[in-house]
Coordinates of C-alpha atoms and ligand atoms in Angstrom, one line a residue:
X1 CA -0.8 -9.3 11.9
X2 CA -4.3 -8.7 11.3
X3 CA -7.5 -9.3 8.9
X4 CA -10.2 -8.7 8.7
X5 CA -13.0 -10.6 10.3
X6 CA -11.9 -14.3 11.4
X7 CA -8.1 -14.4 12.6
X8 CA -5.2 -15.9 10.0
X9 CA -3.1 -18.1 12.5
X10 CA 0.4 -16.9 12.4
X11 CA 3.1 -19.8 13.8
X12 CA 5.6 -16.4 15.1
X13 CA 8.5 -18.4 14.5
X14 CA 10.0 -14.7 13.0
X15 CA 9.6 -13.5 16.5
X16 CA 7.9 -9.7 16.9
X17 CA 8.7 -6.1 16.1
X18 CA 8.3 -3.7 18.9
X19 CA 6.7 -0.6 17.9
X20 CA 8.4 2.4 19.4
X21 CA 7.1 6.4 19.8
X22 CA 10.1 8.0 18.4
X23 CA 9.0 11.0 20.1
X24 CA 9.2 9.6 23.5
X25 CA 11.2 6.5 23.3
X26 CA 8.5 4.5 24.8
X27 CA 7.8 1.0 23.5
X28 CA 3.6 1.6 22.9
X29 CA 3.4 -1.9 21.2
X30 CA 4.4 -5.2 19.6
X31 CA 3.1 -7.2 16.7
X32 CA 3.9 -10.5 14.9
X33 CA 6.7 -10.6 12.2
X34 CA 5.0 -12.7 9.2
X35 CA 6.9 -15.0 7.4
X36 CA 6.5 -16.5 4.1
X37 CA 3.7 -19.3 4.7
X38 CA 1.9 -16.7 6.8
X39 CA 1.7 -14.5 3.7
X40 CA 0.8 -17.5 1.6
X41 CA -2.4 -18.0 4.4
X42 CA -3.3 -14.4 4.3
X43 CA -3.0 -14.9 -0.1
X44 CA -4.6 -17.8 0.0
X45 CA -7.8 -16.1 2.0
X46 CA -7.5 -12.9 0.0
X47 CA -7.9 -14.9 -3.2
X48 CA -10.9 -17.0 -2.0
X49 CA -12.9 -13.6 -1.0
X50 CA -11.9 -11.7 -4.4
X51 CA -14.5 -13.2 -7.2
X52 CA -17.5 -12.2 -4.7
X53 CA -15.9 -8.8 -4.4
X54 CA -15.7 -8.2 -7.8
X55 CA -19.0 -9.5 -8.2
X56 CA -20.1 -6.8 -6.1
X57 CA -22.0 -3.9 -8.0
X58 CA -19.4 -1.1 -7.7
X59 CA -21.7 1.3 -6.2
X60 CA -22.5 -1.5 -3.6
X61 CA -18.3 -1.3 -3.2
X62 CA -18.4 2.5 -3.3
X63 CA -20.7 2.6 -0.1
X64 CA -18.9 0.9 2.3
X65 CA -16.0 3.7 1.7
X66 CA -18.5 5.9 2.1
X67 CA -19.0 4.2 5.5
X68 CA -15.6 4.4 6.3
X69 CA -15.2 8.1 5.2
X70 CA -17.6 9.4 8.5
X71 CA -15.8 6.3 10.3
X72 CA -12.5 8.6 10.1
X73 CA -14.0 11.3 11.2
X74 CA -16.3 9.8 14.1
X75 CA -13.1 7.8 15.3
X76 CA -10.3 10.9 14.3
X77 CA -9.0 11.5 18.1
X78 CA -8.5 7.8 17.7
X79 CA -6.6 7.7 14.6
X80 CA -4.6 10.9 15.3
X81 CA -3.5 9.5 18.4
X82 CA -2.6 6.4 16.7
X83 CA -0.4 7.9 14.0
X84 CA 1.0 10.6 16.2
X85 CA 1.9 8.0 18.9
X86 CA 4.3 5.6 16.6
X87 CA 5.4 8.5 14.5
X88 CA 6.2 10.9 16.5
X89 CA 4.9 13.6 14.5
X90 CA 3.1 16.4 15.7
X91 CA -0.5 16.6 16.0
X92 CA -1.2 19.2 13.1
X93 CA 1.2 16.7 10.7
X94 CA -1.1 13.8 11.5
X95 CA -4.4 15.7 11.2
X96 CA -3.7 17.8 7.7
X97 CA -2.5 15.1 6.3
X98 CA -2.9 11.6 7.6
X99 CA -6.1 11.9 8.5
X100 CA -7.7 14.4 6.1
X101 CA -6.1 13.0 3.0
X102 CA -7.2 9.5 3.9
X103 CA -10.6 10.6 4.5
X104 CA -11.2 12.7 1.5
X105 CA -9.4 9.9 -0.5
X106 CA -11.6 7.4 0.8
X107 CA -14.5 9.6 -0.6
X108 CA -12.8 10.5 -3.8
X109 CA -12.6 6.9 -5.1
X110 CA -16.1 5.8 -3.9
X111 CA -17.1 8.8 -6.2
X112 CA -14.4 8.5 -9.7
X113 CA -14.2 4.6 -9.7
X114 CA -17.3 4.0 -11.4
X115 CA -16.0 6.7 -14.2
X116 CA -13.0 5.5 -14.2
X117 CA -13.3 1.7 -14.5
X118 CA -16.8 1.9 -16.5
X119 CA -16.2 0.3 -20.5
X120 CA -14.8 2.6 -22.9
X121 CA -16.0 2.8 -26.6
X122 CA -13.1 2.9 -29.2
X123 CA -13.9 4.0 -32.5
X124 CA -13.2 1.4 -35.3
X125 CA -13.8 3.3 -38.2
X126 CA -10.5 4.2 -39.6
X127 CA -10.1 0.9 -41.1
X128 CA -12.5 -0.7 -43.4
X129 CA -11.4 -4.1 -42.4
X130 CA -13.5 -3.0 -39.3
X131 CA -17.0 -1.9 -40.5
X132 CA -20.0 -3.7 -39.2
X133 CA -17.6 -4.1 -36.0
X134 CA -18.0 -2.7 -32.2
X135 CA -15.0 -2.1 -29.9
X136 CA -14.3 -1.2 -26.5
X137 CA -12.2 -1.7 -23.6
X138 CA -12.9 -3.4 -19.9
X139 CA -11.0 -2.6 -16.9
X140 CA -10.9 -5.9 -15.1
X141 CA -9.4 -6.0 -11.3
X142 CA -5.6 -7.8 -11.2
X143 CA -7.0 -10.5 -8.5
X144 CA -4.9 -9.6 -5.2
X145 CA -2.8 -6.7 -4.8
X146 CA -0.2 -6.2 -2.6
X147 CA 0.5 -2.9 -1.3
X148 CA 4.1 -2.1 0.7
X149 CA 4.6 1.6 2.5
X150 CA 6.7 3.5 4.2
X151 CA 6.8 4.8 7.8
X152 CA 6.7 8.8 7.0
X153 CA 2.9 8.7 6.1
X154 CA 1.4 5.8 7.8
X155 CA -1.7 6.2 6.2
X156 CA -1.5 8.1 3.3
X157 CA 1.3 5.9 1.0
X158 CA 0.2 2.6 2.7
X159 CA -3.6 2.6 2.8
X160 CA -4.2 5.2 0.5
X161 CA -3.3 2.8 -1.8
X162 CA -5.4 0.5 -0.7
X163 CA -8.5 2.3 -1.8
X164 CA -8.1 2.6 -5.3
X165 CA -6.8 -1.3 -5.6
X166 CA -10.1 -2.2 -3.4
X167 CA -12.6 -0.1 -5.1
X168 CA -11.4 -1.7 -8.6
X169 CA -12.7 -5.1 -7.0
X170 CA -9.5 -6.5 -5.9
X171 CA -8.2 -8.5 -2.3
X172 CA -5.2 -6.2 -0.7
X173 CA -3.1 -7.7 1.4
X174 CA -1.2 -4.4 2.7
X175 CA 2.7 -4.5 4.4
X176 CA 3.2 -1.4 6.4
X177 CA 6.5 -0.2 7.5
X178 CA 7.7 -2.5 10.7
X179 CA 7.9 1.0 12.5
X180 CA 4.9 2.7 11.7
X181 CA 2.7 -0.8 11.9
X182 CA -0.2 0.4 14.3
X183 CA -2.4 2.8 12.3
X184 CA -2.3 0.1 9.1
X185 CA -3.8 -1.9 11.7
X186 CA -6.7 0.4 13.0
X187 CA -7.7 0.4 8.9
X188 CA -8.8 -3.3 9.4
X189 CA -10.6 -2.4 12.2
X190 CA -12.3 0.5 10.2
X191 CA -12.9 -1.5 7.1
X192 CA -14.3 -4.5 8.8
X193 CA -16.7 -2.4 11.0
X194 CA -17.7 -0.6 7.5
X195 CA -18.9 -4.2 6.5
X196 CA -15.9 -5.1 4.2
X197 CA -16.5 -8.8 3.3
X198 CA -13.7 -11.0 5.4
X199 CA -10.3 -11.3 3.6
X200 CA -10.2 -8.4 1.1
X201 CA -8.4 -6.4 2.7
X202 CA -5.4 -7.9 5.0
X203 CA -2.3 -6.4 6.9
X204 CA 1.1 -8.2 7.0
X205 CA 2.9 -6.8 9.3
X206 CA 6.7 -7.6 9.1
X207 CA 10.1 -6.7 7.8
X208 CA 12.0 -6.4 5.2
X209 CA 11.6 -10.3 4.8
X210 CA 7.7 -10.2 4.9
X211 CA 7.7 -7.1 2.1
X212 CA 9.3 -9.7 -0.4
X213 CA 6.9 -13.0 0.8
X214 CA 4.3 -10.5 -0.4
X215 CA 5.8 -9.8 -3.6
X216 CA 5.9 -14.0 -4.0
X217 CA 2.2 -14.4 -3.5
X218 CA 0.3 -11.0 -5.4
X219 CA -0.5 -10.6 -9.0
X220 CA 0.2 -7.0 -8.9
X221 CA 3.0 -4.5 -6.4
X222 CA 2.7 -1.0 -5.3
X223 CA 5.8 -0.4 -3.8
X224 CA 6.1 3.5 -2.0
X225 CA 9.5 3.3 -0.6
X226 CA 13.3 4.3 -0.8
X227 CA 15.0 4.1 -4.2
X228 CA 17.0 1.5 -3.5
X229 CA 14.5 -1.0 -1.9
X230 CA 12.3 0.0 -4.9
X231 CA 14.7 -1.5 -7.3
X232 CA 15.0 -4.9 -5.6
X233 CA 11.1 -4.7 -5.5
X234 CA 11.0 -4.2 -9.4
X235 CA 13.7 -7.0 -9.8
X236 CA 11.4 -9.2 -7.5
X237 CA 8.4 -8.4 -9.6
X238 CA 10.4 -9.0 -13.0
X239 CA 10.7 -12.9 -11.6
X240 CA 7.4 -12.9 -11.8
X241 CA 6.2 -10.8 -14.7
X242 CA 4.0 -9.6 -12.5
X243 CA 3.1 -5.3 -12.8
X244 CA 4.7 -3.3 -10.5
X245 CA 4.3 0.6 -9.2
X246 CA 7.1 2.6 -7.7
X247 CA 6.6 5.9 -6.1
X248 CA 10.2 6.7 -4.4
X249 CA 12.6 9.2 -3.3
X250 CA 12.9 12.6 -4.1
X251 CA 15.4 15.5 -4.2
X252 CA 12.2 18.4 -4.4
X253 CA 13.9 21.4 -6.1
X254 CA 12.1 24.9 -5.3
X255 CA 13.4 27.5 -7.7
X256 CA 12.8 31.3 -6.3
X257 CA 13.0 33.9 -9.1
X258 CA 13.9 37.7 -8.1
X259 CA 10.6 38.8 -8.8
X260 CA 8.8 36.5 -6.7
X261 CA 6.7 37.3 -3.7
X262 CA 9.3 36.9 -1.4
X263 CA 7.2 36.7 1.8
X264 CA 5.0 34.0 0.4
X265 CA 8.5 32.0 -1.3
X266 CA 10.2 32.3 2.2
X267 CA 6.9 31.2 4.2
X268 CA 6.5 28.6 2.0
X269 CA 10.3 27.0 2.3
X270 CA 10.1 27.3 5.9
X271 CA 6.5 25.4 6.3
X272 CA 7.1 22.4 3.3
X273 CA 10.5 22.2 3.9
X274 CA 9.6 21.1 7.7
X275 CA 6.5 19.9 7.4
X276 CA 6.1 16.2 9.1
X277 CA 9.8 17.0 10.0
X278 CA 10.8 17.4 6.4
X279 CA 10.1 13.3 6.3
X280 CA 8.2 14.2 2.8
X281 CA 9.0 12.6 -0.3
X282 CA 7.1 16.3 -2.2
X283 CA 8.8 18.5 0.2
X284 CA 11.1 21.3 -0.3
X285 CA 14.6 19.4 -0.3
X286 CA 16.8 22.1 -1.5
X287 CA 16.1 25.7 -2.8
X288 CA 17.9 27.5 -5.9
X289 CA 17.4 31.4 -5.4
X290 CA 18.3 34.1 -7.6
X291 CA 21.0 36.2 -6.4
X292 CA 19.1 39.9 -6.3
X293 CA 17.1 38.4 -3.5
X294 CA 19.1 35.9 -2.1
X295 CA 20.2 37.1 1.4
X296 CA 16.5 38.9 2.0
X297 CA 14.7 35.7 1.3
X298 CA 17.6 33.3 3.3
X299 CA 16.7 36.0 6.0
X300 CA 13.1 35.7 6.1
X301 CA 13.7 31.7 5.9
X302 CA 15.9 31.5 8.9
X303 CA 13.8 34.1 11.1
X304 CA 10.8 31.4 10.5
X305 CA 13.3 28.2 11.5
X306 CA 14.7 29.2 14.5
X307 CA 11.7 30.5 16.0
X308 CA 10.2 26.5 15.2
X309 CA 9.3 25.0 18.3
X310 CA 10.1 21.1 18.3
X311 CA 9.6 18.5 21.0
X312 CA 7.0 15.4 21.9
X313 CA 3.4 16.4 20.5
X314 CA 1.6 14.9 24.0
X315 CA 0.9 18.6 24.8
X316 CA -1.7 18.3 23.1
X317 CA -3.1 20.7 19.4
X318 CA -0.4 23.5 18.9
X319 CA 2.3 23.0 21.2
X320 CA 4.7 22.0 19.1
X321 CA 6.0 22.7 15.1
X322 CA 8.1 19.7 14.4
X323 CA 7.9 16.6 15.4
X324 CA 10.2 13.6 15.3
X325 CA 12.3 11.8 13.6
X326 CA 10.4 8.7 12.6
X327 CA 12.9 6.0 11.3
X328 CA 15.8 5.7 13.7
X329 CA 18.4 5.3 11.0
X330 CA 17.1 8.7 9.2
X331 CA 18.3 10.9 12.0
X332 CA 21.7 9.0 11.3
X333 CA 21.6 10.1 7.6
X334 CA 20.3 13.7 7.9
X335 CA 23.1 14.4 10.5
X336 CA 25.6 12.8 7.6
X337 CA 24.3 15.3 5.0
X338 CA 24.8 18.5 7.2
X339 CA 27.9 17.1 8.3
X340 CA 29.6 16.7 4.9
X341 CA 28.0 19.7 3.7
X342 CA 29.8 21.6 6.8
X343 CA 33.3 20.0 5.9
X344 CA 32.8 20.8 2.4
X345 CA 32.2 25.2 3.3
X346 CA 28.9 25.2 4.0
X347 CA 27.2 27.8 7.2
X348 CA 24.4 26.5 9.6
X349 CA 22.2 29.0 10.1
X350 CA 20.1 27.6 12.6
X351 CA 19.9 23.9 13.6
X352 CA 22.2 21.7 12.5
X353 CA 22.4 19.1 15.6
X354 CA 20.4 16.0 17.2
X355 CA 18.5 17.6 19.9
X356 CA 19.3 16.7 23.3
X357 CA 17.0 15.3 25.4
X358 CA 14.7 12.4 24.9
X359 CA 13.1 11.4 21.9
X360 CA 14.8 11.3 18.6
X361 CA 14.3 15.0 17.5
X362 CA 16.9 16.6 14.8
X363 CA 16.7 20.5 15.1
X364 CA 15.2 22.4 12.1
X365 CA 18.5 23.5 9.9
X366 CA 19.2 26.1 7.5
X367 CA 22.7 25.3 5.3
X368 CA 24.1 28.5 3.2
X369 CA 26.8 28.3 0.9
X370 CA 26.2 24.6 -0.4
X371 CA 26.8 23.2 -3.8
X372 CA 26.2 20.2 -5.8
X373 CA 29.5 18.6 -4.5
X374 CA 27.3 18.2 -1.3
X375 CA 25.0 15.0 -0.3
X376 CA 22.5 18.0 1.1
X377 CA 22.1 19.5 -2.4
X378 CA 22.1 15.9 -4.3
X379 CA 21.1 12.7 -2.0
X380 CA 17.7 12.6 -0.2
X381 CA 17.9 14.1 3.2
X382 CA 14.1 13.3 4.4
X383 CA 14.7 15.5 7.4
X384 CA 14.0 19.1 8.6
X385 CA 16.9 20.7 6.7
X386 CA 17.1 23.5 4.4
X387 CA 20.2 24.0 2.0
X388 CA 19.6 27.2 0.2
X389 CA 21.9 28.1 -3.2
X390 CA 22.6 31.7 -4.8
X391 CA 21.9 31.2 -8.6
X392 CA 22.8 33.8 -11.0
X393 CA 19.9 32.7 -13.3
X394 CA 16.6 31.1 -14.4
X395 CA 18.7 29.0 -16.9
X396 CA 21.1 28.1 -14.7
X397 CA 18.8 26.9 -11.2
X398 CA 16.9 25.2 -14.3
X399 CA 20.2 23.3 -15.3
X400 CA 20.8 22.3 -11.2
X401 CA 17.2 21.3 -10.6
X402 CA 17.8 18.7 -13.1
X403 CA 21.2 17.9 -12.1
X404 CA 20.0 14.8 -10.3
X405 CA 19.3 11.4 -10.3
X406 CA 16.0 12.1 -9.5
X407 CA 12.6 13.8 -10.8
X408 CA 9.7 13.8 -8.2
X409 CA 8.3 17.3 -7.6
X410 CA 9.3 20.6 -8.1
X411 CA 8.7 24.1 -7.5
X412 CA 8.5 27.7 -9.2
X413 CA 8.6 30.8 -7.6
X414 CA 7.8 34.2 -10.1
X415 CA 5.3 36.6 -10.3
X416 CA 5.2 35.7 -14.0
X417 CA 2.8 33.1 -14.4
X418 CA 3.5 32.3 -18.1
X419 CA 7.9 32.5 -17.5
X420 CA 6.4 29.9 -14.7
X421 CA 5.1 27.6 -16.5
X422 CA 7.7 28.0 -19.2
X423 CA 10.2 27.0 -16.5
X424 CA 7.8 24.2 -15.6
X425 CA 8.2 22.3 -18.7
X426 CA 11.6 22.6 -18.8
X427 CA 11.9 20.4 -15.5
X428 CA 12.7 16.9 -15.5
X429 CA 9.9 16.3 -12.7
X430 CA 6.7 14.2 -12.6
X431 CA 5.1 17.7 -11.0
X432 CA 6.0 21.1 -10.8
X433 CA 4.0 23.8 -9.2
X434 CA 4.3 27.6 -9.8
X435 CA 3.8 29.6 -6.8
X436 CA 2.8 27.0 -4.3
X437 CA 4.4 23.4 -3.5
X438 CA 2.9 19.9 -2.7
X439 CA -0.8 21.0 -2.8
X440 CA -0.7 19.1 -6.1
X441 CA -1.6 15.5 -4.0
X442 CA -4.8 17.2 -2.4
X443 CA -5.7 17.0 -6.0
X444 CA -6.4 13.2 -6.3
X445 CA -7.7 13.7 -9.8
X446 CA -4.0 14.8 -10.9
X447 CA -1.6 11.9 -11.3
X448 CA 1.3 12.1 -9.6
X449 CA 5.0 10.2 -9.7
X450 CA 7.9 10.1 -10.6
X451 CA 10.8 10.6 -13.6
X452 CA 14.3 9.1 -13.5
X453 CA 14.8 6.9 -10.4
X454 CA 11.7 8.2 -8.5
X455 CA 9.5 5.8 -9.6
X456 CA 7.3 4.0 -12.5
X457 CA 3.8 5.2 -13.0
X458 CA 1.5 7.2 -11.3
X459 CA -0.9 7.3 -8.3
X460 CA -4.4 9.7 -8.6
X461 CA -6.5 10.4 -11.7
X462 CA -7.7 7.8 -14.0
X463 CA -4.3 5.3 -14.1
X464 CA -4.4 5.8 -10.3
X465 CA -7.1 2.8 -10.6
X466 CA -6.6 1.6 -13.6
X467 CA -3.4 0.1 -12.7
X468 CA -5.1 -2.1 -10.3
X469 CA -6.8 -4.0 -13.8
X470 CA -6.4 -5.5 -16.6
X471 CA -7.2 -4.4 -19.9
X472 CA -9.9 -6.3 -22.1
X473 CA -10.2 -5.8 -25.3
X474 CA -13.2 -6.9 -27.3
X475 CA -14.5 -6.4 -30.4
X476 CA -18.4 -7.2 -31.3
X477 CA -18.8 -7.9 -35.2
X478 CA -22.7 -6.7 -35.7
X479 CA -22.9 -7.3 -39.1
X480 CA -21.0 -9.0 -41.9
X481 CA -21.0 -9.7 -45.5
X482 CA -22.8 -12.3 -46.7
X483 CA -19.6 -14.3 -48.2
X484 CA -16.7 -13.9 -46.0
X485 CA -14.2 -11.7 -47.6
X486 CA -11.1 -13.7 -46.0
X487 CA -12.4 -16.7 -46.8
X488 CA -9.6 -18.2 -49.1
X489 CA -10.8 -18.1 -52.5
X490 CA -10.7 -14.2 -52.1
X491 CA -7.7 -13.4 -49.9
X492 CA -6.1 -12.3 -53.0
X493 CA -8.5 -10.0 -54.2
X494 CA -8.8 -8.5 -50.8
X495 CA -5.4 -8.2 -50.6
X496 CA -4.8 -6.0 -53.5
X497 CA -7.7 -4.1 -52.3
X498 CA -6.7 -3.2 -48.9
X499 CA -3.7 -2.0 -50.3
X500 CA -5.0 0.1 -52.6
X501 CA -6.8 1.7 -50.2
X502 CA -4.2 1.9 -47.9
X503 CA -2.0 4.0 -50.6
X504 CA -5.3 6.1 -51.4
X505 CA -5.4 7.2 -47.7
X506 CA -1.4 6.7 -46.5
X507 CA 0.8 7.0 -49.5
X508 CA 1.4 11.1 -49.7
X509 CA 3.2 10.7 -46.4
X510 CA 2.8 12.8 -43.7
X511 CA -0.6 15.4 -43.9
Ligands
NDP601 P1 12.2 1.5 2.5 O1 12.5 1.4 1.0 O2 13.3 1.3 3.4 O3 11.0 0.6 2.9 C1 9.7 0.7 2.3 C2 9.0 -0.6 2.6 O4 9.6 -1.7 1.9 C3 8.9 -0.9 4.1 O5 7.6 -1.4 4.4 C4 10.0 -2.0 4.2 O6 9.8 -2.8 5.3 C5 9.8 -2.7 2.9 N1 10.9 -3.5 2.4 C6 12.2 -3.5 2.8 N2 12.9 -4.4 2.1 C7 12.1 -5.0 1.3 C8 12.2 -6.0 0.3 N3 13.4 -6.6 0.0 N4 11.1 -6.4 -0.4 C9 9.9 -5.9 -0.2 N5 9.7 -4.9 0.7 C10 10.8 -4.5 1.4 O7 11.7 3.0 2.6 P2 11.3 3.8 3.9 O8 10.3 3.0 4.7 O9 12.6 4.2 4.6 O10 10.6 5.1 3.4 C11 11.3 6.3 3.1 C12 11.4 6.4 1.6 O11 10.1 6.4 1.0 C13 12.0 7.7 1.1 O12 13.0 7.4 0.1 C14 10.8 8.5 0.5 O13 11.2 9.4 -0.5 C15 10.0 7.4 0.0 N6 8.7 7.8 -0.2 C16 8.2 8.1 -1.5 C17 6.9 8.5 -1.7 C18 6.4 8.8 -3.1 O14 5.2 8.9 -3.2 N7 7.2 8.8 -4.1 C19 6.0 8.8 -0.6 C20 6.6 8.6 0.7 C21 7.9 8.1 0.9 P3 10.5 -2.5 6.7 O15 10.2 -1.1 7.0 O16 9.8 -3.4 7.6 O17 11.9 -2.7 6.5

């Protein structure tokens, strides 16, 4: 556990978590598990900081973000090596993404906030009860947020949060994954040496057990995190009417159209589909190709695999392709998928085992010859596998993109820019890209999140802050009649009035 400036006393009765390097085995640290009245301490301080915090001019807020912007990049061998050590993931993985998403992020919000969160005029005069009358609306932060994230991005779905729910003028107490706990940690560091005031922004480190203390003590979740978990989260947060934001699991369709550019399609599949080990809730999870070009681009695909090279990242920038697998029991489920898929008819093409050896490494894999009978064409994977399916149409990899349970990001693949984005908005997905995939979340002024069971509302753009406030209405009357019109002797009168105006305006229907 950790806090910024003074230290929360945590009694440890829940024992510790050891942090492992999935890429080595190696136990590289251990940390406290938190337990419920060690969240209700950390709450406790979180609340006392917040009013002052909020206080706080924004641009006064903004600057310490800026602070912490260069801090990323005058400390980055120390945060790469921080990430990379208790993920596992190659050095590449950590820098394109951890790292440089976090830092630009950090400078996005210190920017858009002000925007953002600054009053908004709404126009009143559309109703003549209103004249004489100002309106607008004030975005005022929740109190304390808590944040919980997964292990696949240590920084990006954990503290990236964080930012937004921070800038908005709200304590964060954040629980990181209880594997990936280290780099969650190095973010106090960073914010407190930016001159973040003591106790707005905390880490609770901790299980499962600690997650839900969390939920007990906030006025507001963000929850990134598996289905499942997700829903207890939202049952948790229904207890206490408090709001709460889901970003979860994904089955990432790409759809390749025969008149694609094949190279680009195939080079993409290969590098999105095992990027960060294929641990990516906006990956490529499963590819729908039209039959003309089918075997050239599975080719193409599978030439790019095998030639992958995989293993522990310590030899330092370019050594290796693909990196670990980060959550022991993943490499359980991703050998269950290519498993049942193989019993069911399916081909490996490449891959398609654990790798021997030490670390916890599951060899890039290309299925062939899958279907939607198959938990590799319908679950989440989160691995570096690639099930590719001959369609016979547009309509019909259309009709088995949305043939799932869930709607997180998608992918279009045509030379046709407008039969693109015709397809586009004919797929169940929070995001769809034509001709790329997953550059969308570089984009932090495009929301993004899920439909179906991938999640409730939306990180980036304008709700990606908002939803760490509260809405204010208020409504300024400038100038009034003399007499007051609702004053009783003339509700009657008015009345009749209003109405009559009302059918004036309203009563030919629709115009
Ligand atoms: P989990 O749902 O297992 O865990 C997520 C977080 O919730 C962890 O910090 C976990 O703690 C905590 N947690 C577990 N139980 C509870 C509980 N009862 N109450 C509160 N918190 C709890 O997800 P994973 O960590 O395995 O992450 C992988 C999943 O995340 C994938 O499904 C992936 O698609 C999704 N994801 C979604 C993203 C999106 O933007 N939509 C982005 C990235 C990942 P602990 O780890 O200590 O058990």
């Amino acid at each position: 556990m950790a806090s910024s400036g003074q230290t929360v006393v945590v009694n440890g009765e829940h024992g510790t978590i050891g942090v492992e390097n999935p890429a080595t085995g190696e136990l590289i640290s251990t940390v406290p598990v938190l337990d419920a009245a060690d969240v209700a301490a950390l709450a406790a301080r979180a609340r006392a900081a917040q009013p002052a915090w909020a206080a706080r001019d924004i641009e006064a807020r903004a600057a310490i973000f800026r602070r912490a912007q260069k801090w990323m990049f005058d400390n980055s061998e120390r945060v790469l090596a921080t990430v990379v050590s208790e993920t596992g993931k190659t050095y590449e993985d950590a820098n394109l993404t951890d790292l440089g998403y976090t830092a630009v992020a950090l400078g996005f919000w210190a920017k858009r906030a002000g925007r953002y969160l600054r009053d908004e005029r709404v126009p009143v005069r559309d109703n003549p009860l209103n004249l004489g009358k100002r309106a607008f609306i004030r975005h005022v932060p929740i109190g304390l947020v808590g944040v919980i994230g997964p292990w696949n991005y240590p920084l990006v779905n954990s503290f990236g949060d964080c930012i937004p729910a921070m800038m908005a003028g709200n304590s964060v107490i954040l629980k990181p994954s209880e594997v990936t706990p280290l780099s969650s940690l190095l973010m106090v560091e960073m914010m407190e040496a930016c001159g973040l005031p003591d106790g707005v922004f905390q880490v609770a480190t901790g299980d499962g057990s600690t997650g839900a203390a969390l939920i007990g003590e906030v006025d507001s979740i963000m929850f990134t995190g598996s289905t499942r978990t997700g829903r207890k989260v939202a049952v948790a947060a229904a207890e206490r009417l408090i709001p709460c934001h889901l970003e979860l699991g994904g089955k990432d369709p790409m759809i390749v159209l025969a008149d694609a550019d094949l190279d680009r399609a195939a080079n993409a599949a290969a590098f999105y589909s095992m990027l960060n080990g294929g641990q990516i809730c906006i990956s490529i999870e499963r590819a729908y190709v039209e039959a003309p070009v089918y075997d050239q681009f599975v080719g193409k695909v599978t030439d790019q695999i095998r030639k992958l090279r995989q293993g522990p990242p310590g030899g330092g920038v370019g050594t290796v392709d693909v990196g670990a697998v980060i959550f022991p029991p993943q490499a359980e489920i991703v050998d269950s998928h290519v498993r049942d898929a193989v019993a069911k008819g399916a081909r490996v093409l490449t891959g398609g085992q654990r790798r021997p050896g030490a670390g916890r490494f599951y060899e890039p894999t290309v299925l062939v010859d899958v279907d939607h009978t198959m938990a590799a064409m319908t679950e989440e994977t989160f691995g570096p596998t690639l099930p590719i399916m001959k369609v016979h149409s547009a309509d019909e990899a259309v009709a088995l993109a949305n043939d799932s349970i869930y709607g997180l990001q998608a992918s279009i693949w045509t030379k046709d820019l407008q039969r693109g984005e015709a397809l586009a908005r004919r797929l169940q997905s929070g995001v769809v890209t034509v001709n790329d995939a997953l550059l969308n979340y570089t984009q932090l002024n495009l929301p993004m999140g899920g439909w179906k069971q991938s999640g409730l509302g939306t990180r980036h753009g304008a709700d990606g802050i908002r939803k760490y406030t509260k809405t204010q209405s208020v409504m300024v009357t400038r100038f009034a009649l003399k007499k007051e019109l609702f004053m009783f002797p003339y509700k009657g009168w008015v009345s009749r009035s209003l109405l009559g105006f009302y059918r004036l305006l309203y009563g030919r229907g629709e115009r």
